[in-house]
């Protein structure tokens, strides 16, 4: 996908200016409430008209203020998944799913209803009335309906907002699987860094004087270290474990990790808070923690009274958060050798 955007829009006291170019498939849009995330989605989809500017998708002009071009939503072929599923209440799940498919030209179709139903595990829901579905089920059906409309680009406007944390973590694997399987580019709009990091490769950051592009990891480090009680979260992809007494042993990037939680089948993502990684100059003689990792400091940065320390661990990277006094006492600097100590119970399974 190639997307070029340069537009202005004023709504009441709110004024939006956006200029960016995107290539690739997995993009996020991040920013605080009121920064214009949903406004941008509406302008791209043709649900609202910019005051001026242009929008070009894969070489096709969708909007050009000077040339008086403003293609209607149906001609733009963008799919939208909203925060609220907006399913048709008078139709069954199956009829909701097939609504867009039946209105798509055969030449523009990709995949099949059967493949989408299988990917999203919707078979048990097909005959259900949509009013009987849970929030997570409704969002899966909404995603399936959008996929079956065979869009050139999918806009996901905070589709997980309103779901509890457990439900979100159930939905994210479905999103990742379906979007990857059907190879449809997407813009995932969210104010959740966790969602952005799990689903995207590139982020548009709104809320400043101009739209900034950066990697999800860079955004997470910048945002979480100084602006969240929760702190920075390391995301670790771990395979299937082996039993280690009452605990579980995982191979991670050439290192061995001991956890209290068993993983699932295949790849499992665990979260490890930067605050839960304690640093030592050398291996402690005794500790209740089950993980002691030899590391090298590769980067560090300060934000107020906190210091982020990036650690090379075998073939992987971790970030620890300490205070400036600790950094001075430990002699933390680039290239320094250090030992990271982590409790087995510090890891939280996401999915």
XYZ file of C-alpha atoms in Angstrom:
351
model
C 0.000 0.000 0.000
C 1.093 3.533 -0.801
C -0.855 6.328 0.899
C -0.137 10.041 0.505
C -2.026 12.515 2.686
C -1.889 16.287 2.957
C -5.019 17.872 4.377
C -6.508 20.549 6.587
C -9.792 20.388 8.491
C -11.362 22.808 10.957
C -14.272 21.725 13.153
C -15.363 24.401 15.596
C -12.329 25.320 17.677
C -10.443 22.192 16.572
C -8.044 22.518 13.646
C -6.239 19.578 12.086
C -3.280 19.596 9.729
C -1.887 16.269 8.569
C 0.860 15.549 6.086
C 2.418 12.090 5.735
C 3.219 9.255 3.349
C 2.874 5.575 4.228
C 4.218 2.402 2.627
C 3.551 -1.118 3.841
C 0.680 -2.824 5.600
C 0.677 -2.464 9.419
C 0.287 1.107 10.585
C -0.980 2.610 13.817
C -2.395 6.033 14.664
C -1.717 7.101 18.246
C -2.474 10.203 20.245
C -4.395 11.554 23.226
C -8.132 12.154 23.198
C -8.939 15.153 21.055
C -5.825 14.856 18.883
C -7.832 14.052 15.748
C -7.491 10.274 15.383
C -11.146 9.633 14.530
C -11.314 12.799 12.438
C -8.433 11.516 10.328
C -10.220 8.187 9.857
C -13.409 9.930 8.727
C -11.502 12.081 6.241
C -9.699 9.086 4.755
C -12.874 7.008 4.479
C -14.837 9.845 2.844
C -17.229 10.200 5.786
C -16.113 13.826 6.136
C -14.574 16.239 3.638
C -11.275 18.073 4.200
C -11.272 21.842 3.816
C -8.326 21.486 1.469
C -5.527 19.090 0.532
C -5.322 15.708 -1.140
C -5.521 11.979 -0.423
C -3.932 9.487 -2.827
C -4.158 5.709 -2.324
C -2.036 3.452 -4.549
C -1.858 6.152 -7.206
C -5.591 6.901 -7.243
C -6.695 10.382 -6.187
C -9.455 10.052 -3.608
C -9.585 13.717 -2.707
C -8.043 16.824 -4.218
C -9.351 20.196 -3.113
C -7.861 22.108 -6.041
C -9.120 19.674 -8.691
C -12.529 19.350 -7.000
C -12.157 15.572 -6.670
C -13.931 13.919 -3.749
C -14.701 10.252 -4.331
C -17.586 8.881 -2.248
C -16.903 6.142 0.325
C -18.096 3.318 -1.964
C -15.533 4.272 -4.617
C -12.671 4.478 -2.115
C -13.077 0.812 -1.114
C -11.918 1.339 2.445
C -13.315 -0.859 5.173
C -14.040 0.617 8.595
C -14.287 -1.208 11.921
C -15.635 1.164 14.551
C -15.400 1.118 18.337
C -19.027 -0.003 18.309
C -19.582 -2.858 15.878
C -22.582 -1.302 14.060
C -23.888 -4.697 12.972
C -27.258 -4.876 11.295
C -29.586 -5.929 14.136
C -32.254 -7.412 11.810
C -29.751 -9.805 10.176
C -28.156 -12.997 11.478
C -24.401 -13.249 11.895
C -24.092 -15.042 8.557
C -26.125 -12.420 6.701
C -24.079 -9.644 8.312
C -20.888 -11.332 7.153
C -22.101 -11.764 3.568
C -23.503 -8.249 3.236
C -20.331 -6.699 1.805
C -19.220 -9.829 -0.062
C -22.421 -9.922 -2.094
C -21.945 -6.276 -3.052
C -18.309 -6.640 -4.103
C -17.429 -7.181 -7.744
C -16.091 -10.735 -8.297
C -12.886 -9.257 -9.738
C -12.252 -7.368 -6.488
C -12.876 -10.300 -4.158
C -10.074 -11.948 -2.198
C -10.270 -14.914 0.117
C -13.677 -16.469 0.658
C -16.428 -16.438 3.296
C -15.339 -19.887 4.437
C -11.758 -18.753 4.992
C -12.822 -15.684 6.979
C -15.252 -17.712 9.080
C -12.514 -20.235 9.855
C -9.855 -17.608 10.640
C -12.143 -15.801 13.090
C -13.751 -19.004 14.446
C -17.250 -17.763 13.621
C -18.865 -21.070 12.588
C -20.704 -21.565 15.931
C -22.166 -18.045 15.654
C -23.539 -18.073 12.097
C -27.203 -18.652 12.928
C -27.171 -16.377 15.981
C -29.047 -13.110 16.248
C -26.378 -10.397 16.604
C -28.187 -8.918 19.617
C -27.283 -12.082 21.580
C -23.521 -11.764 20.998
C -20.940 -10.685 23.566
C -18.828 -7.588 22.928
C -15.880 -9.655 21.731
C -18.057 -11.772 19.448
C -19.600 -8.658 17.927
C -16.185 -7.223 17.129
C -15.088 -10.486 15.489
C -18.201 -10.434 13.317
C -17.632 -6.753 12.468
C -14.068 -7.548 11.426
C -15.264 -10.508 9.352
C -17.884 -8.377 7.599
C -15.222 -5.781 6.785
C -12.775 -8.384 5.478
C -15.474 -9.829 3.229
C -16.122 -6.405 1.705
C -12.590 -6.872 0.258
C -11.291 -3.333 0.879
C -7.983 -1.950 -0.312
C -7.381 -0.542 3.179
C -8.991 -1.238 6.556
C -9.421 1.554 9.104
C -9.843 0.235 12.642
C -11.117 3.068 14.819
C -10.386 2.024 18.422
C -12.147 -1.333 17.892
C -11.085 -2.696 21.308
C -12.141 0.290 23.407
C -14.916 -0.665 25.799
C -13.787 -4.286 26.088
C -12.219 -5.418 29.345
C -8.540 -6.386 29.384
C -9.215 -10.120 29.207
C -11.542 -9.690 26.238
C -9.033 -7.449 24.437
C -6.335 -10.073 24.762
C -8.711 -12.663 23.333
C -9.532 -10.495 20.318
C -5.982 -9.389 19.400
C -4.850 -12.842 18.153
C -7.915 -12.984 15.870
C -7.058 -9.545 14.520
C -3.432 -10.471 13.886
C -4.275 -13.793 12.243
C -7.009 -12.465 9.972
C -5.219 -9.309 8.867
C -2.044 -11.262 8.096
C -3.836 -14.134 6.344
C -5.774 -11.894 3.965
C -2.910 -9.415 3.476
C -5.076 -6.299 3.649
C -3.225 -3.128 4.723
C -4.627 -1.402 7.777
C -4.512 1.716 9.941
C -5.140 0.790 13.568
C -6.316 3.803 15.547
C -5.880 3.563 19.303
C -4.884 5.390 22.471
C -3.527 2.096 23.893
C 0.222 1.611 23.511
C -0.146 -2.077 24.252
C -2.492 -2.528 21.275
C -0.278 -0.411 19.012
C 2.833 -2.428 19.925
C 1.128 -5.789 19.441
C -0.426 -5.012 16.068
C 1.598 -2.433 14.125
C 5.043 -1.862 12.613
C 4.842 1.917 12.190
C 3.002 4.651 14.082
C 1.610 8.052 13.173
C 1.778 10.192 16.313
C -0.869 12.928 16.486
C -1.187 15.754 18.939
C 1.845 17.876 18.087
C 2.331 20.651 15.565
C 2.785 18.013 12.861
C 2.241 14.293 12.355
C 5.306 12.344 13.459
C 6.206 8.830 12.276
C 8.122 6.459 14.514
C 8.479 2.808 15.454
C 6.109 1.408 18.126
C 9.099 0.551 20.318
C 10.408 4.112 20.225
C 6.957 5.420 21.080
C 6.660 2.991 24.001
C 10.007 4.004 25.476
C 9.262 7.679 25.115
C 5.784 7.433 26.580
C 5.903 4.770 29.271
C 9.103 5.588 31.104
C 8.098 8.998 32.348
C 4.343 9.239 31.823
C 2.855 6.084 33.312
C 2.677 4.580 36.773
C 2.878 1.229 35.092
C 6.228 2.006 33.499
C 7.746 0.481 30.380
C 6.671 -3.064 29.484
C 8.966 -5.526 27.720
C 7.079 -7.832 25.339
C 8.635 -11.286 24.997
C 7.656 -13.891 22.410
C 8.183 -17.292 24.042
C 7.691 -20.725 22.520
C 6.475 -23.846 24.236
C 8.141 -24.456 27.625
C 9.520 -27.522 29.340
C 8.747 -28.421 32.934
C 11.290 -27.231 35.501
C 10.151 -28.696 38.803
C 7.030 -26.747 39.717
C 7.976 -23.996 37.244
C 8.477 -23.672 33.470
C 11.645 -23.174 31.441
C 11.602 -21.184 28.191
C 14.215 -20.573 25.531
C 14.316 -16.879 24.625
C 16.802 -15.471 22.128
C 19.440 -17.959 23.303
C 18.808 -17.327 27.006
C 16.943 -19.514 29.512
C 14.016 -18.021 31.438
C 12.156 -19.585 34.367
C 8.493 -18.586 34.759
C 5.623 -19.554 37.014
C 3.126 -19.500 34.119
C 2.851 -22.135 31.394
C 2.520 -20.878 27.842
C 0.068 -21.952 25.187
C 0.642 -23.833 21.978
C 3.162 -22.160 19.720
C 4.173 -18.538 20.211
C 3.007 -16.910 23.458
C 3.532 -13.253 24.345
C 4.507 -12.355 27.906
C 4.824 -8.901 29.437
C 7.688 -8.031 31.788
C 7.706 -4.636 33.471
C 10.949 -2.661 33.358
C 10.472 -2.012 37.088
C 10.604 -5.768 37.724
C 14.173 -6.117 36.437
C 16.669 -5.531 39.265
C 20.275 -4.781 38.305
C 23.438 -5.999 40.112
C 27.138 -5.428 39.478
C 27.763 -9.157 39.862
C 25.788 -12.313 40.553
C 24.235 -12.159 44.050
C 25.247 -14.984 46.364
C 21.626 -15.900 47.066
C 18.259 -14.618 45.886
C 14.675 -15.836 45.702
C 14.542 -14.765 42.046
C 14.938 -17.604 39.548
C 16.404 -15.599 36.664
C 19.929 -14.152 36.715
C 21.005 -12.962 33.286
C 24.428 -11.719 32.192
C 23.876 -8.507 30.224
C 25.645 -5.623 28.547
C 24.293 -2.083 28.617
C 23.612 -0.906 25.053
C 21.745 2.324 25.723
C 20.371 4.457 28.548
C 18.230 7.562 28.775
C 16.889 9.721 31.553
C 13.398 11.060 32.109
C 13.077 13.081 35.311
C 14.040 10.879 38.245
C 13.982 7.673 36.198
C 16.585 6.073 33.966
C 15.831 3.574 31.233
C 18.576 1.013 30.653
C 18.601 -1.108 27.497
C 20.287 -4.467 28.027
C 21.643 -6.951 25.508
C 20.781 -10.438 26.784
C 22.143 -13.189 24.548
C 20.359 -12.357 21.257
C 17.562 -10.308 22.813
C 16.946 -6.891 24.328
C 15.353 -5.902 27.638
C 14.709 -2.515 29.225
C 15.110 -1.980 32.969
C 14.004 1.109 34.863
C 16.089 2.414 37.766
C 16.680 5.740 39.534
C 19.718 7.991 38.846
C 21.391 7.171 42.202
C 21.293 3.457 41.351
C 22.755 4.115 37.907
C 25.698 6.005 39.446
C 26.353 3.419 42.158
C 26.267 0.548 39.656
C 28.424 2.398 37.136
C 25.786 1.977 34.446
C 27.077 3.248 31.121
C 27.136 1.999 27.551
C 29.194 -1.165 27.325
C 29.059 -1.922 31.047
C 28.561 -5.531 32.145
C 25.625 -6.038 34.462
C 23.446 -8.826 35.912
C 19.683 -8.627 35.539
C 17.697 -10.448 38.229
C 14.019 -11.262 37.610
C 11.488 -13.176 39.665
C 9.734 -16.088 37.983
C 6.404 -14.529 38.933
C 7.190 -11.160 37.280
C 6.096 -12.305 33.803
C 2.454 -11.801 32.800
C 1.008 -13.864 29.951
C -0.878 -11.723 27.444
C -1.904 -14.437 24.958
